[in-house]
XYZ file of C-alpha atoms in Angstrom:
354
model
C 33.812 396.782 65.649
C 35.301 396.793 69.170
C 31.977 397.947 70.573
C 30.147 395.145 68.771
C 32.542 392.518 70.186
C 32.067 393.898 73.667
C 28.268 393.807 73.274
C 28.366 390.198 72.005
C 30.518 389.140 74.963
C 28.025 390.641 77.377
C 25.239 388.596 75.803
C 27.321 385.438 76.168
C 27.936 386.208 79.815
C 24.244 386.756 80.367
C 23.455 383.421 78.709
C 26.052 381.729 80.911
C 24.357 383.142 84.010
C 20.890 382.150 82.851
C 17.620 384.055 83.249
C 16.455 385.411 86.592
C 13.849 383.169 88.247
C 11.191 385.592 89.462
C 9.130 383.117 91.545
C 12.201 382.119 93.550
C 13.277 385.750 93.959
C 9.830 386.838 95.141
C 9.644 384.011 97.683
C 13.073 384.938 99.065
C 12.165 388.626 99.345
C 8.774 387.880 100.932
C 10.273 385.592 103.580
C 13.071 388.083 104.244
C 10.597 390.918 104.727
C 8.358 388.827 106.996
C 11.383 387.755 109.016
C 12.598 391.316 109.581
C 9.123 392.567 110.525
C 8.503 389.724 112.951
C 11.964 390.200 114.429
C 10.988 393.754 115.364
C 7.715 392.683 116.928
C 9.267 389.779 118.833
C 12.450 391.423 120.101
C 11.711 395.041 120.969
C 10.890 394.369 124.656
C 14.020 392.273 125.169
C 16.129 394.777 123.210
C 14.865 397.629 125.378
C 15.616 395.704 128.568
C 19.017 394.321 127.546
C 20.360 397.005 125.191
C 18.370 400.126 126.063
C 17.236 400.391 122.440
C 13.982 398.691 121.333
C 15.153 398.641 117.689
C 18.586 397.103 118.375
C 17.901 393.598 117.045
C 15.566 394.902 114.348
C 18.226 397.218 112.945
C 20.856 394.487 112.994
C 18.537 392.037 111.270
C 17.552 394.710 108.748
C 21.201 395.422 107.927
C 21.933 391.715 107.532
C 18.884 391.383 105.282
C 19.993 394.292 103.094
C 23.513 392.879 103.003
C 22.164 389.485 101.987
C 20.080 390.961 99.195
C 23.126 392.950 98.060
C 25.288 389.822 97.967
C 22.509 388.016 96.106
C 22.478 390.780 93.496
C 26.270 390.668 93.092
C 26.233 386.876 92.768
C 23.554 387.142 90.079
C 26.054 389.101 87.983
C 28.795 386.484 88.344
C 29.088 383.287 86.353
C 28.778 380.628 89.053
C 31.319 378.445 87.248
C 33.998 380.616 88.871
C 32.997 379.044 92.205
C 34.553 375.729 91.149
C 38.143 376.715 91.895
C 37.100 378.383 95.153
C 35.538 375.211 96.545
C 38.709 373.676 98.015
C 39.786 376.961 99.640
C 36.355 377.506 101.221
C 36.291 373.932 102.553
C 39.818 374.064 104.009
C 39.171 377.543 105.430
C 35.967 376.401 107.132
C 37.755 373.425 108.736
C 40.461 375.762 110.061
C 37.755 378.025 111.520
C 36.093 375.040 113.210
C 39.405 374.305 114.905
C 39.847 377.955 115.914
C 36.733 377.948 118.120
C 38.749 375.846 120.576
C 41.599 378.354 120.760
C 41.410 380.578 123.900
C 40.888 384.212 123.019
C 39.377 383.388 119.637
C 36.545 380.984 120.424
C 33.500 382.049 122.417
C 31.201 379.914 124.581
C 27.535 380.084 125.488
C 24.805 377.776 126.753
C 27.243 374.959 127.469
C 28.686 374.967 123.934
C 31.844 376.350 122.359
C 30.849 377.014 118.752
C 31.449 380.717 118.052
C 34.259 382.951 116.862
C 34.513 385.868 119.269
C 33.178 389.280 118.211
C 35.814 391.565 116.690
C 35.064 395.290 116.835
C 31.684 395.960 115.191
C 31.516 392.398 113.836
C 29.295 390.132 115.979
C 30.324 386.660 117.058
C 29.411 384.010 114.524
C 29.440 380.253 113.988
C 32.044 378.734 111.625
C 29.568 375.914 111.012
C 27.864 378.296 108.553
C 31.081 378.428 106.511
C 31.374 374.642 106.739
C 27.930 374.253 105.153
C 29.019 376.394 102.221
C 32.332 374.556 101.964
C 30.650 371.150 101.756
C 28.147 372.375 99.150
C 30.829 373.908 96.919
C 33.369 371.084 97.238
C 30.906 368.243 96.740
C 29.205 370.003 93.813
C 32.485 370.860 92.046
C 33.984 367.394 92.447
C 30.841 365.360 91.716
C 29.968 367.455 88.664
C 33.007 365.881 86.938
C 32.094 362.370 88.067
C 31.060 361.071 84.637
C 34.119 362.496 82.871
C 36.827 361.146 85.177
C 39.122 358.442 83.827
C 38.465 354.937 85.058
C 40.980 353.737 87.646
C 43.302 350.920 86.659
C 44.766 348.411 89.098
C 47.343 345.651 88.828
C 45.212 342.517 88.569
C 48.241 340.307 89.152
C 48.190 341.068 92.870
C 45.614 340.405 95.570
C 45.701 344.081 96.489
C 44.922 345.066 92.920
C 41.990 342.629 92.771
C 40.665 343.943 96.096
C 40.973 347.587 95.039
C 39.263 346.799 91.759
C 36.360 345.246 93.669
C 36.086 348.307 95.922
C 36.149 350.545 92.866
C 33.514 348.469 91.094
C 31.053 348.735 93.987
C 31.736 352.476 94.297
C 33.513 352.481 97.661
C 36.726 354.170 96.548
C 34.756 357.000 94.980
C 33.089 357.740 98.325
C 36.290 357.839 100.384
C 37.163 361.564 99.946
C 33.574 362.613 100.672
C 33.376 360.352 103.702
C 36.646 361.768 105.058
C 35.431 365.361 104.628
C 32.117 364.645 106.373
C 33.820 362.693 109.170
C 36.318 365.495 109.877
C 33.677 368.239 109.914
C 31.176 366.149 111.906
C 33.876 365.294 114.444
C 34.821 368.953 114.926
C 31.164 369.945 115.278
C 30.474 367.245 117.854
C 33.423 368.507 119.905
C 31.773 371.947 120.188
C 29.127 370.310 120.654
C 26.695 371.243 117.849
C 24.393 368.316 117.088
C 21.939 370.151 114.815
C 24.724 371.498 112.574
C 26.240 367.993 112.412
C 22.941 366.514 111.239
C 22.464 369.372 108.781
C 25.886 369.021 107.135
C 25.522 365.240 106.882
C 22.126 365.762 105.214
C 23.576 368.319 102.783
C 26.417 365.993 101.806
C 24.048 363.041 101.389
C 21.637 365.047 99.223
C 24.390 366.100 96.798
C 25.769 362.564 96.624
C 22.257 361.256 95.923
C 21.654 363.848 93.204
C 25.017 362.938 91.640
C 23.874 359.336 91.176
C 25.659 357.462 93.966
C 24.162 353.992 94.466
C 21.209 353.859 96.847
C 22.700 351.015 98.869
C 25.473 353.264 100.133
C 22.896 355.654 101.619
C 21.271 352.813 103.520
C 24.654 351.649 104.826
C 25.976 355.161 105.486
C 22.740 356.361 107.054
C 22.641 353.378 109.408
C 26.283 353.923 110.384
C 25.795 357.652 110.972
C 22.603 357.096 112.977
C 24.374 354.540 115.172
C 27.376 356.844 115.646
C 25.164 359.808 116.551
C 23.213 357.655 119.002
C 26.441 356.621 120.735
C 27.747 360.206 120.813
C 24.463 361.629 122.103
C 24.201 359.071 124.895
C 27.868 359.430 125.806
C 27.704 363.242 126.052
C 25.821 364.761 128.987
C 25.079 368.009 127.126
C 23.496 366.281 124.121
C 21.706 363.661 126.211
C 20.142 366.438 128.286
C 19.044 368.298 125.137
C 17.346 365.198 123.721
C 15.700 364.365 127.061
C 14.337 367.905 127.441
C 13.106 367.899 123.830
C 11.187 364.679 124.570
C 9.735 365.915 127.885
C 10.313 369.614 128.635
C 7.813 369.434 131.519
C 10.270 367.305 133.510
C 12.316 370.429 134.302
C 10.001 373.421 133.878
C 12.144 375.870 135.829
C 15.440 374.591 134.418
C 16.438 373.272 131.011
C 12.822 372.842 129.909
C 11.811 376.441 130.685
C 12.412 377.823 127.191
C 10.517 375.051 125.395
C 7.590 375.212 127.841
C 7.313 378.988 127.424
C 7.408 378.592 123.648
C 4.549 376.078 123.843
C 2.548 378.566 125.933
C 3.207 381.151 123.239
C 2.129 378.856 120.395
C -0.979 377.727 122.255
C -1.991 381.307 123.085
C -2.142 382.211 119.400
C -5.064 379.955 118.633
C -6.424 379.988 115.101
C -6.119 383.680 114.202
C -3.559 384.933 116.738
C -3.553 387.821 119.188
C -2.661 390.321 116.478
C 0.620 391.793 115.286
C 2.554 393.264 118.215
C 0.212 391.818 120.850
C 2.307 388.886 122.091
C 2.527 388.519 125.864
C 5.346 385.975 125.999
C 7.832 388.390 124.443
C 7.789 390.534 127.595
C 10.774 388.691 129.087
C 8.983 385.360 129.508
C 10.465 383.579 126.493
C 14.297 383.772 126.156
C 16.270 384.091 122.916
C 13.487 385.631 120.848
C 16.026 387.227 118.538
C 17.553 383.828 117.750
C 15.976 380.371 117.629
C 12.656 381.205 119.255
C 11.136 383.917 117.085
C 8.660 381.475 115.507
C 6.609 380.915 118.707
C 5.939 384.673 118.727
C 4.857 384.416 115.092
C 2.386 381.716 116.144
C 1.147 383.791 119.084
C 0.602 386.969 117.078
C -0.466 385.564 113.704
C -2.085 382.345 114.906
C -2.178 378.939 113.286
C -3.209 380.383 109.927
C -0.418 382.975 109.812
C 2.226 380.454 110.914
C 0.953 377.916 108.382
C 1.165 380.526 105.617
C 4.815 381.176 106.450
C 5.572 377.444 106.408
C 3.740 377.250 103.072
C 6.027 379.960 101.682
C 9.049 377.969 102.840
C 7.604 374.831 101.240
C 7.102 376.689 97.955
C 10.669 378.021 98.141
C 12.057 374.519 98.671
C 9.932 373.009 95.896
C 10.969 375.795 93.533
C 14.609 375.241 94.445
C 14.486 371.562 93.526
C 12.567 372.449 90.354
C 15.404 374.789 89.383
C 17.905 372.010 90.087
C 16.040 369.681 87.734
C 16.093 372.341 85.009
C 19.658 373.597 85.548
C 21.750 373.874 82.403
C 24.750 371.982 83.790
C 25.576 369.416 86.451
C 27.564 371.770 88.682
C 24.697 374.258 88.845
C 22.188 371.495 89.573
C 24.236 370.082 92.451
C 24.806 373.561 93.897
C 21.063 374.191 93.958
C 20.374 370.801 95.523
C 22.852 371.497 98.329
C 21.573 375.002 99.072
C 17.910 373.978 98.890
C 18.504 370.979 101.158
C 20.220 373.257 103.676
C 17.141 375.503 103.801
C 14.760 372.530 103.921
C 16.535 370.746 106.781
C 16.963 373.956 108.810
C 13.249 374.731 108.450
C 12.406 371.189 109.543
C 14.803 371.149 112.521
C 13.692 374.544 113.799
């Protein structure tokens, strides 16, 4: 009898987790494999020159990929409802980490920005903004999933304050206050680093979850206009960000300076043509194009695999994003749907920005 009860409980847990989505899994594994392979091709010259080991970045990326797949497997065995109570801790922890990058001896700088936690032993330096993305996704999803079940606020209508608060509640402003505060705090800390792309990404993630939760469309128009104006002011008031935008618009204005990396990446993309130079045959990776192991691996993909190969990879990303939103539409509960929306939007916006 005890065995039967144990077996029945396992079935219930499996039903709570839901079935495995094979199309999504295959797309993730395909993109992971392509990424690791192209990392090896793009980085081995730089790794040999900088580290003395042509497989240095490839091995690191391979280990991270295996670790990611392992975490994905473990998470598939856990009922995601347990993530609800973790959401506040992850959010608060990520905000603390964003503050810590400014503490001497803990934070690390590079390229005119101060956005990393210093490497500790075998652990590489990393950006707390990644934890902030997860914190926003979990917190917004957990809180908004209970939106329709929360008790309606009551105010004292005998006072002007009560009437005013009731009006704000009726138009949905009071509901948005905690989410606006969270986004403002995180965006402010990111802009201090400065990290404009992560700021835009986290604002987009928060907006996507709010939209999926049913927040009125008018607030997105108002909030989007306010955020765009604020970012414009910040960008133009900060030399680092203003320079980045100016170089993005016209990298040829400073070919040997700030525009060098973008110009070299354009050479790489243009050299690939329709079919590419062939896997491993890139010329720009021989110390012409910096940061191949980071943001600029895709130009080498274009050079070696050509327009068709690069387009196929973007098509795989598009299919992954479409499948993600499809899963959100067919999720069995509101919390799961909002989680998927947040994660899928993060991937979509990062693909677009890069």
